[in-house]
CSV table of C-alpha atoms in Angstrom, one decimal:
chain,number,residue,atom,x,y,z
A,1,ASP,CA,-22.0,11.1,17.6
A,2,ALA,CA,-25.6,12.5,17.8
A,3,GLY,CA,-24.5,15.7,19.4
A,4,VAL,CA,-26.1,17.3,22.4
A,5,ILE,CA,-29.8,16.3,22.6
A,6,GLN,CA,-32.4,18.4,24.2
A,7,SER,CA,-36.1,17.8,24.8
A,8,PRO,CA,-38.6,19.0,24.3
A,9,ARG,CA,-37.8,21.3,21.4
A,10,HIS,CA,-40.9,23.4,22.1
A,11,GLU,CA,-42.8,23.8,25.3
A,12,VAL,CA,-45.9,25.9,25.9
A,13,THR,CA,-47.3,26.0,29.4
A,14,GLU,CA,-49.4,28.2,31.7
A,15,MET,CA,-48.1,30.4,34.4
A,16,GLY,CA,-47.7,28.5,37.7
A,17,GLN,CA,-47.0,25.2,36.1
A,18,GLU,CA,-43.8,23.2,36.6
A,19,VAL,CA,-41.5,22.9,33.6
A,20,THR,CA,-38.7,20.4,33.1
A,21,LEU,CA,-36.1,20.7,30.4
A,22,ARG,CA,-33.9,17.8,29.6
A,23,CYS,CA,-30.4,17.4,28.1
A,24,LYS,CA,-28.2,14.6,27.1
A,25,PRO,CA,-24.5,15.7,26.6
A,26,ILE,CA,-22.1,14.2,24.1
A,27,SER,CA,-20.7,11.0,25.5
A,28,GLY,CA,-17.4,11.4,27.3
A,29,HIS,CA,-17.8,15.1,27.9
A,30,ASP,CA,-17.3,16.1,31.5
A,31,TYR,CA,-18.7,19.6,31.5
A,32,LEU,CA,-22.3,20.6,31.0
A,33,PHE,CA,-23.7,24.1,30.7
A,34,TRP,CA,-27.3,25.5,30.8
A,35,TYR,CA,-27.9,28.9,29.0
A,36,ARG,CA,-30.9,31.1,28.5
A,37,GLN,CA,-31.3,33.3,25.5
A,38,THR,CA,-33.8,36.2,25.2
A,39,MET,CA,-33.9,39.3,23.0
A,40,MET,CA,-33.7,41.6,26.0
A,41,ARG,CA,-30.9,39.9,28.0
A,42,GLY,CA,-29.0,38.0,25.3
A,43,LEU,CA,-27.2,34.8,26.2
A,44,GLU,CA,-26.9,34.1,29.9
A,45,LEU,CA,-25.0,31.2,31.5
A,46,LEU,CA,-27.3,29.8,34.2
A,47,ILE,CA,-25.2,27.0,35.7
A,48,TYR,CA,-22.5,24.6,34.8
A,49,PHE,CA,-21.4,21.1,36.0
A,50,ASN,CA,-18.1,19.3,36.1
A,51,ASN,CA,-18.3,15.5,36.5
A,52,ASN,CA,-22.0,15.9,37.5
A,53,VAL,CA,-21.2,18.4,40.3
A,54,PRO,CA,-22.5,21.9,40.0
A,55,ILE,CA,-19.6,24.3,39.9
A,56,ASP,CA,-21.1,27.7,39.4
A,57,ASP,CA,-24.8,28.5,39.7
A,58,SER,CA,-24.4,32.2,40.1
A,59,GLY,CA,-26.4,32.8,37.0
A,60,MET,CA,-29.5,31.0,38.2
A,61,PRO,CA,-32.1,33.8,38.4
A,62,GLU,CA,-33.9,32.8,41.5
A,63,ASP,CA,-35.1,29.9,43.6
A,64,ARG,CA,-37.7,28.9,41.2
A,65,PHE,CA,-34.9,27.5,39.0
A,66,SER,CA,-33.1,24.3,39.8
A,67,ALA,CA,-30.8,22.0,37.9
A,68,LYS,CA,-29.6,18.5,38.5
A,69,MET,CA,-27.2,16.1,36.8
A,70,PRO,CA,-27.8,12.7,38.3
A,71,ASN,CA,-25.3,11.0,36.0
A,72,ALA,CA,-22.9,11.7,33.2
A,73,SER,CA,-25.5,11.4,30.4
A,74,PHE,CA,-28.4,13.3,31.7
A,75,SER,CA,-29.3,16.7,33.2
A,76,THR,CA,-32.5,18.6,33.9
A,77,LEU,CA,-33.4,22.2,34.4
A,78,LYS,CA,-36.6,22.7,36.3
A,79,ILE,CA,-38.7,25.9,36.7
A,80,GLN,CA,-41.3,25.8,39.4
A,81,PRO,CA,-43.6,27.7,39.3
A,82,SER,CA,-43.1,29.1,35.9
A,83,GLU,CA,-43.8,32.8,35.0
A,84,PRO,CA,-44.3,34.6,31.6
A,85,ARG,CA,-40.9,36.3,32.0
A,86,ASP,CA,-39.2,32.8,31.9
A,87,SER,CA,-40.2,32.6,28.2
A,88,ALA,CA,-36.9,32.1,26.3
A,89,VAL,CA,-34.8,29.6,24.4
A,90,TYR,CA,-32.9,27.4,26.8
A,91,PHE,CA,-29.7,25.8,25.5
A,92,CYS,CA,-27.6,23.0,26.9
A,93,ALA,CA,-24.0,22.6,25.9
A,94,SER,CA,-21.2,20.2,26.8
A,95,SER,CA,-17.4,20.2,26.5
A,96,LEU,CA,-14.4,18.1,27.2
A,97,ARG,CA,-11.9,19.1,30.0
A,98,GLY,CA,-13.0,22.6,30.7
A,99,LEU,CA,-14.2,26.0,29.8
A,100,HIS,CA,-11.2,26.6,27.6
A,101,ASN,CA,-12.3,24.0,25.1
A,102,GLU,CA,-15.1,24.1,22.6
A,103,GLN,CA,-18.6,24.0,23.8
A,104,PHE,CA,-21.0,21.9,21.7
A,105,PHE,CA,-24.5,23.3,21.9
A,106,GLY,CA,-27.8,21.5,21.6
A,107,PRO,CA,-30.6,22.8,19.4
A,108,GLY,CA,-32.4,24.5,22.3
A,109,THR,CA,-35.8,24.3,23.9
A,110,ARG,CA,-38.2,27.2,23.1
A,111,LEU,CA,-40.2,27.8,26.2
A,112,THR,CA,-43.4,29.9,26.2
A,113,VAL,CA,-45.2,30.6,29.5
A,114,LEU,CA,-48.7,32.0,29.0
B,1,GLY,CA,-15.2,42.1,36.9
B,2,ASP,CA,-14.6,40.3,33.6
B,3,SER,CA,-16.7,41.3,30.6
B,4,VAL,CA,-16.9,41.3,26.8
B,5,THR,CA,-18.1,44.2,24.7
B,6,GLN,CA,-19.2,43.8,21.1
B,7,MET,CA,-20.2,46.3,18.5
B,8,GLU,CA,-23.9,46.7,18.2
B,9,GLY,CA,-25.8,45.3,15.3
B,10,PRO,CA,-27.3,44.6,13.0
B,11,VAL,CA,-24.5,44.9,10.4
B,12,THR,CA,-25.8,44.8,6.9
B,13,LEU,CA,-23.3,44.2,4.0
B,14,SER,CA,-23.5,43.3,0.4
B,15,GLU,CA,-22.0,40.0,-0.8
B,16,GLU,CA,-18.2,40.1,-1.2
B,17,ALA,CA,-17.9,43.1,1.1
B,18,PHE,CA,-15.2,43.2,3.9
B,19,LEU,CA,-16.4,42.4,7.4
B,20,THR,CA,-15.2,43.6,10.8
B,21,ILE,CA,-17.0,42.9,14.0
B,22,ASN,CA,-15.3,44.6,17.0
B,23,CYS,CA,-14.8,42.8,20.3
B,24,THR,CA,-13.0,44.1,23.4
B,25,TYR,CA,-12.6,42.4,26.7
B,26,THR,CA,-11.8,43.0,30.3
B,27,ALA,CA,-10.2,40.1,32.2
B,28,THR,CA,-7.5,39.5,34.7
B,29,GLY,CA,-4.8,36.9,34.0
B,30,TYR,CA,-4.4,35.4,30.6
B,31,PRO,CA,-7.9,34.7,29.1
B,32,SER,CA,-8.8,32.5,26.2
B,33,LEU,CA,-10.9,34.2,23.5
B,34,PHE,CA,-13.5,32.7,21.2
B,35,TRP,CA,-15.9,33.6,18.4
B,36,TYR,CA,-19.1,31.6,18.2
B,37,VAL,CA,-21.7,31.8,15.4
B,38,GLN,CA,-25.4,31.1,15.7
B,39,TYR,CA,-27.4,30.4,12.5
B,40,PRO,CA,-31.1,31.0,12.5
B,41,GLY,CA,-33.0,28.4,14.6
B,42,GLU,CA,-29.8,26.7,15.8
B,43,GLY,CA,-27.5,26.5,18.8
B,44,LEU,CA,-24.1,28.2,18.8
B,45,GLN,CA,-21.1,26.6,17.3
B,46,LEU,CA,-17.5,27.5,17.6
B,47,LEU,CA,-16.0,29.5,14.8
B,48,LEU,CA,-12.5,30.1,16.0
B,49,LYS,CA,-10.4,30.6,19.2
B,50,ALA,CA,-7.1,31.9,20.4
B,51,THR,CA,-5.4,31.1,23.7
B,52,LYS,CA,-2.5,33.5,24.0
B,53,ALA,CA,-1.3,36.9,22.9
B,54,ASP,CA,-0.7,37.4,19.2
B,55,ASP,CA,-2.4,34.1,18.3
B,56,LYS,CA,-4.6,34.2,15.2
B,57,GLY,CA,-7.6,32.0,15.0
B,58,SER,CA,-9.0,31.2,11.6
B,59,ASN,CA,-11.8,29.2,10.1
B,60,LYS,CA,-14.0,29.4,7.0
B,61,GLY,CA,-12.3,32.5,5.8
B,62,PHE,CA,-12.8,34.3,9.2
B,63,GLU,CA,-9.9,35.5,11.2
B,64,ALA,CA,-9.3,37.1,14.6
B,65,THR,CA,-6.1,38.1,16.3
B,66,TYR,CA,-5.6,38.1,20.1
B,67,ARG,CA,-4.3,41.6,20.9
B,68,LYS,CA,-3.4,41.9,24.5
B,69,GLU,CA,-2.1,45.4,24.3
B,70,THR,CA,-5.5,46.6,23.1
B,71,THR,CA,-7.5,43.8,24.8
B,72,SER,CA,-9.3,43.2,21.5
B,73,PHE,CA,-10.3,40.2,19.4
B,74,HIS,CA,-11.9,41.6,16.3
B,75,LEU,CA,-13.5,39.3,13.8
B,76,GLU,CA,-12.7,39.8,10.1
B,77,LYS,CA,-13.5,38.3,6.8
B,78,GLY,CA,-12.3,39.5,3.4
B,79,SER,CA,-15.4,38.6,1.4
B,80,VAL,CA,-18.7,37.7,3.0
B,81,GLN,CA,-21.3,35.5,1.5
B,82,VAL,CA,-25.1,35.4,2.0
B,83,SER,CA,-24.6,32.1,3.9
B,84,ASP,CA,-22.6,34.1,6.5
B,85,SER,CA,-25.8,35.8,7.7
B,86,ALA,CA,-26.0,34.8,11.4
B,87,VAL,CA,-25.4,36.2,14.9
B,88,TYR,CA,-21.8,36.3,16.0
B,89,PHE,CA,-20.8,36.1,19.7
B,90,CYS,CA,-17.4,37.0,21.2
B,91,ALA,CA,-16.6,35.2,24.4
B,92,VAL,CA,-13.8,35.1,27.0
B,93,VAL,CA,-12.7,32.6,29.6
B,94,SER,CA,-10.6,34.0,32.4
B,95,TYR,CA,-8.1,31.3,33.3
B,96,ASN,CA,-7.5,32.7,36.8
B,97,PHE,CA,-11.1,32.6,37.8
B,98,ASN,CA,-12.5,30.0,35.6
B,99,LYS,CA,-15.4,32.2,34.4
B,100,PHE,CA,-17.0,32.3,31.0
B,101,TYR,CA,-18.6,35.3,29.5
B,102,PHE,CA,-20.4,35.8,26.1
B,103,GLY,CA,-20.8,39.2,24.5
B,104,SER,CA,-24.3,40.4,23.5
B,105,GLY,CA,-24.0,39.2,19.9
B,106,THR,CA,-23.8,41.0,16.6
B,107,LYS,CA,-26.3,40.1,13.9
B,108,LEU,CA,-24.9,40.1,10.4
B,109,ASN,CA,-27.1,40.4,7.3
B,110,VAL,CA,-25.5,39.8,4.0
B,111,LYS,CA,-27.5,40.8,0.9
B,112,PRO,CA,-27.0,39.3,-2.6
């Protein structure tokens, strides 16, 4: 298996622009997670899905952030409008049958908002 | 609420030294406990896990024992290598509430 695939790997944009991060989970996995990692705040769980349905979005920082999972093999995290404080590494992870099982992380997308 | 507390880093050791990274948790019910490792420039990967009291998780020479009486899950390794240099994250899943929490991470530097 190719593992969790994220794109792009690096994104540089200007403040106010829309940013879309993409994730393809491991085939057959039914849970998908989005995380944000910064030096100041560490690793934060933003949202997770089960069978394409959002279960817990309490970590989404504000309305500028939105996430979708239109099918079992694709998810997006969108920031509109982006701000410099959104600069971070965003990870997608997937797992099989729940939070108690191993999460497999993608390589991350490094986002820089100027 | 539920939480995880890890010792602050960075931890700097010489090769073949003994490693302990402390982790304590607060959770209701019977949580599952994890250690994840993040190598430079990569995503996290599972190192070991334990799902009930007194369980010992082990992998690649690392061990951690689920201690319910002290609510701890300390990570240990008898002899570290330079290749163990990474950031280590303790994590807890509270079964009752289906919530997942990572600790703040502890950076380990191993010098030759």
